[in-house]
Tab-separated table of C-alpha atoms in Angstrom:
chain	number	residue	atom	x	y	z
A	1	MET	CA	-2.925	19.741	-5.668
A	2	GLY	CA	-5.413	20.550	-8.303
A	3	TRP	CA	-8.379	19.435	-6.703
A	4	LEU	CA	-8.041	20.890	-3.508
A	5	THR	CA	-7.404	24.344	-1.871
A	6	ARG	CA	-6.640	24.591	1.604
A	7	ARG	CA	-7.105	27.550	3.828
A	8	ARG	CA	-7.325	28.343	7.743
A	9	ARG	CA	-10.300	28.570	9.528
A	10	SER	CA	-9.032	31.411	11.811
A	11	GLY	CA	-5.325	32.680	12.057
A	12	SER	CA	-3.734	30.171	14.442
A	13	GLY	CA	-6.579	27.530	14.069
A	14	PRO	CA	-6.312	24.242	12.014
A	15	ARG	CA	-6.291	24.058	8.057
A	16	LEU	CA	-8.972	22.913	5.857
A	17	SER	CA	-9.449	21.953	2.831
A	18	HIS	CA	-12.506	22.030	0.432
A	19	VAL	CA	-12.678	21.171	-3.228
A	20	THR	CA	-13.089	24.421	-5.428
A	21	ARG	CA	-15.812	24.545	-8.079
A	22	ALA	CA	-13.307	25.032	-10.824
A	23	ALA	CA	-11.616	21.610	-9.735
A	24	VAL	CA	-15.262	20.033	-9.780
A	25	ARG	CA	-15.941	21.313	-13.123
A	26	ALA	CA	-12.632	20.007	-14.513
A	27	ALA	CA	-12.915	16.331	-12.618
A	28	ARG	CA	-16.104	16.337	-13.849
A	29	ALA	CA	-15.228	17.579	-17.643
A	30	ARG	CA	-12.394	14.719	-17.845
A	31	ALA	CA	-14.967	12.204	-16.230
A	32	ALA	CA	-17.157	12.686	-19.259
A	33	ALA	CA	-14.635	12.522	-21.624
A	34	ALA	CA	-13.792	9.321	-20.180
A	35	GLY	CA	-17.303	8.139	-20.376
A	36	LEU	CA	-18.121	8.426	-17.294
A	37	GLU	CA	-21.105	9.707	-15.155
A	38	PRO	CA	-21.465	11.171	-11.368
A	39	ASP	CA	-22.783	8.364	-9.013
A	40	ASP	CA	-25.708	9.608	-6.993
A	41	ASP	CA	-23.844	8.116	-4.059
A	42	ARG	CA	-21.853	10.939	-2.073
A	43	SER	CA	-20.903	8.209	0.033
A	44	ARG	CA	-19.151	8.851	3.082
A	45	ARG	CA	-17.525	5.959	5.837
A	46	GLY	CA	-16.875	7.658	8.547
A	47	THR	CA	-14.868	10.819	7.837
A	48	GLU	CA	-13.828	9.512	4.862
A	49	ARG	CA	-15.163	11.304	1.572
A	50	HIS	CA	-15.419	9.338	-1.558
A	51	VAL	CA	-16.822	11.066	-5.209
A	52	VAL	CA	-18.257	8.381	-6.672
A	53	PHE	CA	-18.959	7.799	-10.419
A	54	ARG	CA	-19.871	4.976	-12.961
A	55	GLY	CA	-19.344	3.593	-16.135
A	56	GLY	CA	-19.298	0.580	-18.255
A	57	ASP	CA	-15.818	0.285	-19.098
A	58	ALA	CA	-13.190	-0.525	-16.689
A	59	GLU	CA	-9.922	0.053	-18.860
A	60	LEU	CA	-11.540	3.592	-19.263
A	61	ALA	CA	-12.442	3.905	-15.684
A	62	LYS	CA	-8.660	3.115	-14.791
A	63	ARG	CA	-7.175	5.532	-17.306
A	64	TYR	CA	-9.298	8.531	-15.838
A	65	LEU	CA	-8.259	7.062	-12.353
A	66	LEU	CA	-4.248	7.018	-13.172
A	67	ASP	CA	-4.632	10.645	-14.703
A	68	LEU	CA	-5.794	12.417	-11.676
A	69	PRO	CA	-3.326	14.151	-9.798
A	70	PRO	CA	-2.101	12.592	-6.769
A	71	VAL	CA	-4.601	12.007	-3.759
A	72	GLU	CA	-2.480	13.839	-1.254
A	73	GLU	CA	-5.300	13.652	1.218
A	74	ARG	CA	-5.838	10.437	3.581
A	75	LEU	CA	-9.288	10.933	3.503
A	76	LEU	CA	-9.929	11.383	0.341
A	77	ARG	CA	-11.067	8.488	-2.241
A	78	TYR	CA	-12.082	8.804	-5.890
A	79	VAL	CA	-14.482	5.735	-6.756
A	80	VAL	CA	-15.692	4.177	-10.273
A	81	ARG	CA	-18.022	1.507	-10.123
A	82	THR	CA	-17.811	-0.475	-13.819
A	83	PRO	CA	-19.491	-3.672	-14.377
A	84	ASP	CA	-16.108	-5.505	-14.227
A	85	GLY	CA	-15.568	-4.391	-10.466
A	86	THR	CA	-15.187	-1.225	-8.426
A	87	TRP	CA	-11.869	0.839	-8.934
A	88	GLY	CA	-10.581	3.282	-6.800
A	89	ARG	CA	-7.759	5.761	-6.026
A	90	ASP	CA	-6.480	7.350	-3.204
A	91	SER	CA	-3.566	8.298	-1.258
A	92	GLY	CA	-2.219	4.653	-1.570
A	93	GLY	CA	-2.558	4.729	-5.397
A	94	LEU	CA	-4.784	2.590	-7.558
A	95	TYR	CA	-6.994	-0.161	-5.941
A	96	LEU	CA	-9.447	-2.745	-7.283
A	97	GLU	CA	-12.430	-2.918	-3.754
A	98	ALA	CA	-12.923	-6.549	-4.463
A	99	LEU	CA	-11.973	-9.487	-6.998
A	100	ARG	CA	-14.822	-10.780	-8.969
A	101	PRO	CA	-15.574	-14.300	-8.059
A	102	TRP	CA	-14.558	-15.216	-11.466
A	103	GLN	CA	-11.141	-14.481	-11.160
A	104	ARG	CA	-10.406	-17.074	-8.006
A	105	ASP	CA	-10.841	-20.151	-10.490
A	106	ALA	CA	-8.613	-19.971	-13.258
A	107	SER	CA	-8.898	-23.562	-14.069
A	108	ALA	CA	-10.176	-22.212	-17.462
A	109	ALA	CA	-7.516	-19.952	-18.465
A	110	ASP	CA	-6.627	-19.751	-22.205
A	111	CYS	CA	-2.975	-18.906	-21.619
A	112	THR	CA	-0.307	-18.117	-18.719
A	113	GLY	CA	0.112	-14.460	-18.102
A	114	THR	CA	2.932	-12.890	-16.057
A	115	VAL	CA	3.127	-9.976	-13.540
A	116	VAL	CA	5.378	-7.097	-14.917
A	117	ALA	CA	5.041	-4.927	-11.738
A	118	VAL	CA	3.629	-4.443	-8.956
A	119	ALA	CA	1.638	-1.040	-8.813
A	120	GLY	CA	1.655	-0.104	-5.285
A	121	LEU	CA	2.876	-1.972	-2.141
A	122	ARG	CA	0.059	-0.767	0.494
A	123	GLY	CA	-2.258	-3.150	-1.174
A	124	LEU	CA	0.476	-5.485	-1.591
A	125	VAL	CA	0.844	-5.634	2.166
A	126	LEU	CA	-2.695	-5.564	3.071
A	127	ALA	CA	-2.883	-8.436	0.855
A	128	ALA	CA	0.299	-10.440	2.336
A	129	ARG	CA	-1.662	-9.657	5.998
A	130	GLY	CA	-5.083	-11.334	4.531
A	131	GLN	CA	-6.673	-7.971	4.971
A	132	GLY	CA	-7.868	-7.642	1.419
A	133	ASP	CA	-8.440	-9.969	-0.991
A	134	ASN	CA	-6.071	-8.397	-3.751
A	135	PHE	CA	-3.375	-5.997	-4.779
A	136	ILE	CA	-2.492	-4.313	-8.041
A	137	ALA	CA	-0.404	-5.011	-10.693
A	138	GLU	CA	0.801	-4.620	-13.931
A	139	VAL	CA	0.134	-7.662	-16.106
A	140	ALA	CA	1.026	-9.193	-19.786
A	141	CYS	CA	-1.130	-11.518	-21.845
A	142	GLY	CA	-0.001	-14.502	-22.467
A	143	ARG	CA	-1.323	-14.647	-26.208
A	144	CYS	CA	-0.874	-11.198	-27.198
A	145	GLU	CA	1.490	-9.429	-25.108
A	146	HIS	CA	-0.707	-6.238	-23.980
A	147	GLU	CA	0.149	-4.895	-20.304
A	148	TRP	CA	-2.548	-3.831	-18.165
A	149	TYR	CA	-3.341	-3.222	-14.393
A	150	ASP	CA	-5.459	-5.729	-12.425
A	151	GLY	CA	-5.960	-7.021	-9.249
A	152	LEU	CA	-4.303	-10.673	-8.441
A	153	ARG	CA	-4.499	-12.859	-5.536
A	154	TYR	CA	-1.687	-12.662	-3.045
A	155	GLN	CA	0.516	-16.002	-3.614
A	156	ALA	CA	-1.844	-17.324	-5.738
A	157	VAL	CA	-2.990	-17.703	-9.399
A	158	THR	CA	-5.640	-15.449	-10.414
A	159	ALA	CA	-7.475	-15.524	-13.633
A	160	VAL	CA	-7.806	-12.194	-15.402
A	161	ARG	CA	-9.198	-11.346	-18.879
A	162	CYS	CA	-7.265	-9.018	-21.230
A	163	PRO	CA	-8.582	-6.095	-22.457
A	164	HIS	CA	-7.083	-6.301	-25.964
A	165	CYS	CA	-7.769	-9.847	-26.974
A	166	GLY	CA	-10.062	-10.914	-24.639
A	167	ALA	CA	-8.181	-14.050	-23.632
A	168	LEU	CA	-8.655	-15.331	-19.964
A	169	ASN	CA	-5.342	-15.207	-18.558
A	170	GLY	CA	-4.092	-17.346	-15.396
A	171	VAL	CA	-1.295	-15.366	-13.677
A	172	ASP	CA	0.441	-16.797	-10.523
A	173	SER	CA	1.635	-14.438	-8.022
A	174	GLY	CA	4.006	-16.758	-6.345
A	175	CYS	CA	6.887	-14.679	-7.167
A	176	VAL	CA	5.607	-11.463	-5.422
A	177	ASN	CA	6.645	-11.728	-2.320
A	178	VAL	CA	6.091	-9.425	1.570
A	179	ASN	CA	8.940	-10.397	4.180
A	180	PRO	CA	7.386	-9.941	7.348
A	181	PHE	CA	8.379	-6.788	9.333
């Protein structure tokens, strides 16, 4: 697992998970190398534990989150707050907490981007059910063909800005469909 060590409370009791000091030092070193700083908000939502960082660049934040070992604990989330949105990673993969307001209006788009791949089914299913405003997809810029991960609205056109050339892309996720089950 890398981040967590498991041990039993007693011989027959439940297994407890705890973060090792070496893992915390390694995580902080990786975060510092990515230009991230620990955030003072060590928030908990119910029984969930959030490890929160802040940074100035969403692309570095996404790269940091994608380079983490797989998150196997269901109640553990890594969150990076950036000026361009709050990104996170949990057992379901990479996610964007909410789209930015400007992403809902793609009328000012410079070009038309394309969906390359969907990055995770859980976010897609939640967006299809209306329980989230976005899902994560790998998209390609219509101007320079650079590929990156971003949040898209389900069955709608979303405005996304290319981190490579700065072009505002209108990306239509109408090609992505979830059949009800």
